[in-house]
Short mmCIF file of C-alpha atoms and ligand atoms in Angstrom, two decimals:
data_model
loop_
_atom_site.label_atom_id
_atom_site.label_comp_id
_atom_site.label_asym_id
_atom_site.label_seq_id
_atom_site.Cartn_x
_atom_site.Cartn_y
_atom_site.Cartn_z
CA UNK A 1344 90.53 115.65 77.69
CA UNK A 1345 91.33 113.93 80.98
CA UNK A 1346 90.62 110.27 81.21
CA UNK A 1347 90.89 110.42 85.02
CA UNK A 1348 87.94 108.54 86.30
CA UNK A 1349 88.70 109.02 90.01
CA UNK A 1350 85.92 110.27 92.17
CA UNK A 1351 85.52 113.97 93.04
CA UNK A 1352 85.78 113.14 96.64
CA UNK A 1353 87.86 115.17 99.20
CA UNK A 1354 88.78 114.80 102.76
CA UNK A 1355 89.28 117.62 105.39
CA UNK A 1356 91.17 116.19 108.26
CA UNK A 1357 92.27 117.54 111.63
CA UNK A 1358 91.91 117.42 115.24
CA UNK A 1359 88.87 119.74 115.49
CA UNK A 1360 89.46 120.41 119.06
CA UNK A 1361 87.14 122.22 118.73
CA UNK A 1362 86.01 123.06 115.29
CA UNK A 1363 86.00 126.82 114.62
CA UNK A 1364 84.41 129.13 112.07
CA UNK A 1365 87.82 129.08 110.30
CA UNK A 1366 87.59 125.34 109.75
CA UNK A 1367 83.87 125.68 108.80
CA UNK A 1368 84.94 128.23 106.07
CA UNK A 1369 87.53 125.90 104.63
CA UNK A 1370 84.84 123.13 104.75
CA UNK A 1371 82.23 125.12 102.98
CA UNK A 1372 84.60 125.95 100.23
CA UNK A 1373 85.68 122.40 99.84
CA UNK A 1374 82.03 121.37 99.64
CA UNK A 1375 81.49 123.71 96.72
CA UNK A 1376 84.58 122.41 94.96
CA UNK A 1377 83.93 118.65 95.45
CA UNK A 1378 80.96 116.28 95.08
CA UNK A 1379 81.58 114.66 98.33
CA UNK A 1380 83.55 115.93 101.18
CA UNK A 1381 84.38 113.95 104.49
CA UNK A 1382 85.34 115.96 107.65
CA UNK A 1383 87.67 113.54 109.27
CA UNK A 1384 88.35 113.80 113.07
CA UNK A 1385 91.72 112.00 113.56
CA UNK A 1386 92.88 110.67 116.75
CA UNK A 1387 96.48 111.15 117.52
CA UNK A 1388 97.38 108.95 120.49
CA UNK A 1389 100.34 111.26 121.34
CA UNK A 1390 98.06 114.24 121.67
CA UNK A 1391 95.81 115.41 124.67
CA UNK A 1392 92.48 116.86 123.64
CA UNK A 1393 90.35 119.23 125.57
CA UNK A 1394 87.05 117.79 124.23
CA UNK A 1395 86.42 114.16 124.09
CA UNK A 1396 85.74 112.66 120.65
CA UNK A 1397 82.08 112.46 121.07
CA UNK A 1398 81.90 116.16 121.75
CA UNK A 1399 84.26 117.11 118.84
CA UNK A 1400 82.03 114.96 116.49
CA UNK A 1401 78.86 116.46 117.80
CA UNK A 1402 80.21 120.15 117.28
CA UNK A 1403 81.31 119.18 113.71
CA UNK A 1404 77.99 117.69 112.85
CA UNK A 1405 75.95 120.56 114.21
CA UNK A 1406 78.22 122.97 112.12
CA UNK A 1407 77.89 121.27 108.87
CA UNK A 1408 74.40 120.07 109.14
CA UNK A 1409 73.25 122.44 106.28
CA UNK A 1410 75.94 120.93 103.74
CA UNK A 1411 74.28 118.05 102.05
CA UNK A 1412 77.58 116.57 100.62
CA UNK A 1413 79.44 116.56 103.83
CA UNK A 1414 79.96 113.65 106.17
CA UNK A 1415 81.55 113.66 109.43
CA UNK A 1416 83.78 110.69 110.32
CA UNK A 1417 86.38 109.80 113.03
CA UNK A 1418 89.39 107.48 112.76
CA UNK A 1419 92.36 106.31 114.61
CA UNK A 1420 94.55 105.33 111.73
CA UNK A 1421 96.66 106.91 109.06
CA UNK A 1422 94.94 109.72 107.10
CA UNK A 1423 95.93 108.35 103.72
CA UNK A 1424 94.49 104.82 104.53
CA UNK A 1425 91.29 106.43 105.46
CA UNK A 1426 91.35 108.67 102.31
CA UNK A 1427 91.84 105.56 100.14
CA UNK A 1428 89.11 103.81 101.91
CA UNK A 1429 86.82 106.59 101.22
CA UNK A 1430 87.89 106.94 97.62
CA UNK A 1431 89.09 110.58 98.16
CA UNK A 1432 91.65 111.82 95.68
CA UNK A 1433 92.41 115.21 97.66
CA UNK A 1434 93.17 116.07 101.15
CA UNK A 1435 92.27 119.77 101.87
CA UNK A 1436 93.75 121.78 104.57
CA UNK A 1437 93.48 125.51 105.43
CA UNK A 1438 96.49 127.74 105.89
CA UNK A 1439 96.38 131.05 107.83
CA UNK A 1440 99.99 132.01 107.66
CA UNK A 1441 103.62 131.00 106.97
CA UNK A 1442 103.74 128.95 110.18
CA UNK A 1443 100.80 126.86 108.93
CA UNK A 1444 102.20 126.69 105.49
CA UNK A 1445 105.57 125.28 106.68
CA UNK A 1446 103.77 122.61 108.79
CA UNK A 1447 101.22 121.75 106.02
CA UNK A 1448 103.84 121.57 103.43
CA UNK A 1449 105.76 119.05 105.52
CA UNK A 1450 102.54 117.15 106.19
CA UNK A 1451 101.75 117.13 102.43
CA UNK A 1452 105.03 115.73 101.63
CA UNK A 1453 104.72 113.00 104.21
CA UNK A 1454 101.25 112.00 102.93
CA UNK A 1455 102.54 112.17 99.28
CA UNK A 1456 105.26 109.75 100.06
CA UNK A 1457 102.80 107.44 101.66
CA UNK A 1458 100.11 107.68 99.02
CA UNK A 1459 101.56 109.24 95.67
CA UNK A 1460 98.07 109.16 94.11
CA UNK A 1461 96.43 111.41 96.73
CA UNK A 1462 97.13 115.26 96.34
CA UNK A 1463 96.96 117.88 99.16
CA UNK A 1464 95.30 121.09 98.42
CA UNK A 1465 96.04 124.04 100.60
CA UNK A 1466 93.36 126.80 100.81
CA UNK A 1467 94.38 130.25 102.16
CA UNK A 1468 91.94 131.29 105.00
CA UNK A 1469 89.66 134.23 104.60
CA UNK A 1470 91.40 137.35 105.71
CA UNK A 1471 88.62 137.94 108.37
CA UNK A 1472 89.46 134.61 109.79
CA UNK A 1473 93.24 135.00 110.23
CA UNK A 1474 93.14 135.16 114.05
CA UNK A 1475 90.83 132.37 114.61
CA UNK A 1476 92.08 129.07 116.07
CA UNK A 1477 91.00 126.14 118.22
CA UNK A 1478 93.82 127.23 120.56
CA UNK A 1479 92.11 130.67 121.00
CA UNK A 1480 88.75 129.11 121.74
CA UNK A 1481 90.30 126.77 124.40
CA UNK A 1482 92.06 129.85 125.86
CA UNK A 1483 88.71 131.92 126.08
CA UNK A 1484 86.98 128.89 127.52
CA UNK A 1485 89.72 128.41 130.20
CA UNK A 1486 88.99 131.93 131.56
CA UNK A 1487 85.19 131.55 131.23
CA UNK A 1488 84.79 134.17 128.44
CA UNK A 1489 82.08 132.41 126.75
CA UNK A 1490 80.83 135.52 124.85
CA UNK A 1491 84.21 135.81 122.88
CA UNK A 1492 84.48 131.99 122.30
CA UNK A 1493 81.08 131.89 120.83
CA UNK A 1494 82.17 134.54 118.14
CA UNK A 1495 84.64 132.06 116.72
CA UNK A 1496 82.69 128.85 117.24
CA UNK A 1497 80.10 127.63 114.56
CA UNK A 1498 76.60 128.70 115.31
CA UNK A 1499 74.83 126.77 118.02
CA UNK A 1500 77.86 124.91 119.00
CA UNK A 1501 78.67 126.60 122.38
CA UNK A 1502 75.85 124.83 123.92
CA UNK A 1503 77.50 121.50 123.11
CA UNK A 1504 80.76 122.68 124.77
CA UNK A 1505 78.94 123.97 127.96
CA UNK A 1506 77.12 120.63 128.17
CA UNK A 1507 80.38 118.73 128.19
CA UNK A 1508 82.00 121.09 130.68
CA UNK A 1509 78.90 120.88 132.99
CA UNK A 1510 78.78 117.08 132.81
O1 PNS B 2762 95.66 119.86 111.94
P1 PNS B 2762 96.26 118.69 112.50
O2 PNS B 2762 95.44 118.09 113.72
O3 PNS B 2762 97.66 118.84 112.97
O4 PNS B 2762 96.22 117.52 111.46
C1 PNS B 2762 96.28 116.22 111.69
C2 PNS B 2762 96.70 115.43 110.45
C3 PNS B 2762 96.33 113.92 110.68
C4 PNS B 2762 95.85 115.88 109.27
C5 PNS B 2762 98.13 115.52 110.15
O5 PNS B 2762 98.89 115.40 111.32
C6 PNS B 2762 98.70 114.59 109.01
O6 PNS B 2762 98.53 114.87 107.81
N1 PNS B 2762 99.45 113.63 109.42
C7 PNS B 2762 99.88 112.59 108.69
C8 PNS B 2762 100.09 111.34 109.45
C9 PNS B 2762 98.61 110.58 109.91
O7 PNS B 2762 98.04 110.31 109.02
N2 PNS B 2762 98.43 110.66 111.14
C10 PNS B 2762 97.38 110.20 111.68
C11 PNS B 2762 97.16 110.19 113.11
S1 PNS B 2762 97.27 111.76 113.75
#
């Protein structure tokens, strides 16, 4: 029998610029596998975001409002430091294709070097969601195609996006 007393807490990190139904599917599956899940919006100083942190957080909070064991958090530090602080033993990321896998494998190795006690779990995305990405949402919004953007955004979040754009 395992004597591992670590908490069954997981962290789902990313930029979430913005969160999509693809992220939401991964988050929902993570919330079914773990007792507590943190959706962590990480701030990378070298990255330019379309949406400010407040909007990205609002979207994420709206998207996972029905998941009792999910908490949205933001942080400007290292992912592994945050995971340790929150007592998460697992980092969960979704992968759509080989390109994602190569990137996530590198990130997993990097994070494992920094924090050997934390595992990374890669979840393959649902086949219906292979073509979904934050990049596609941003592209659709840039040409004013809100109807198609809405199809790949979590329910009720297009309103939050339109509010930031009109502000
Ligand atoms: O999906 P993303 O936005 O590329 O993922 C971001 C993140 C932080 C999960 C990934 O870059 C990672 O695992 N980085 C490890 C280094 C780190 O903790 N950076 C934090 C500031 S970005």
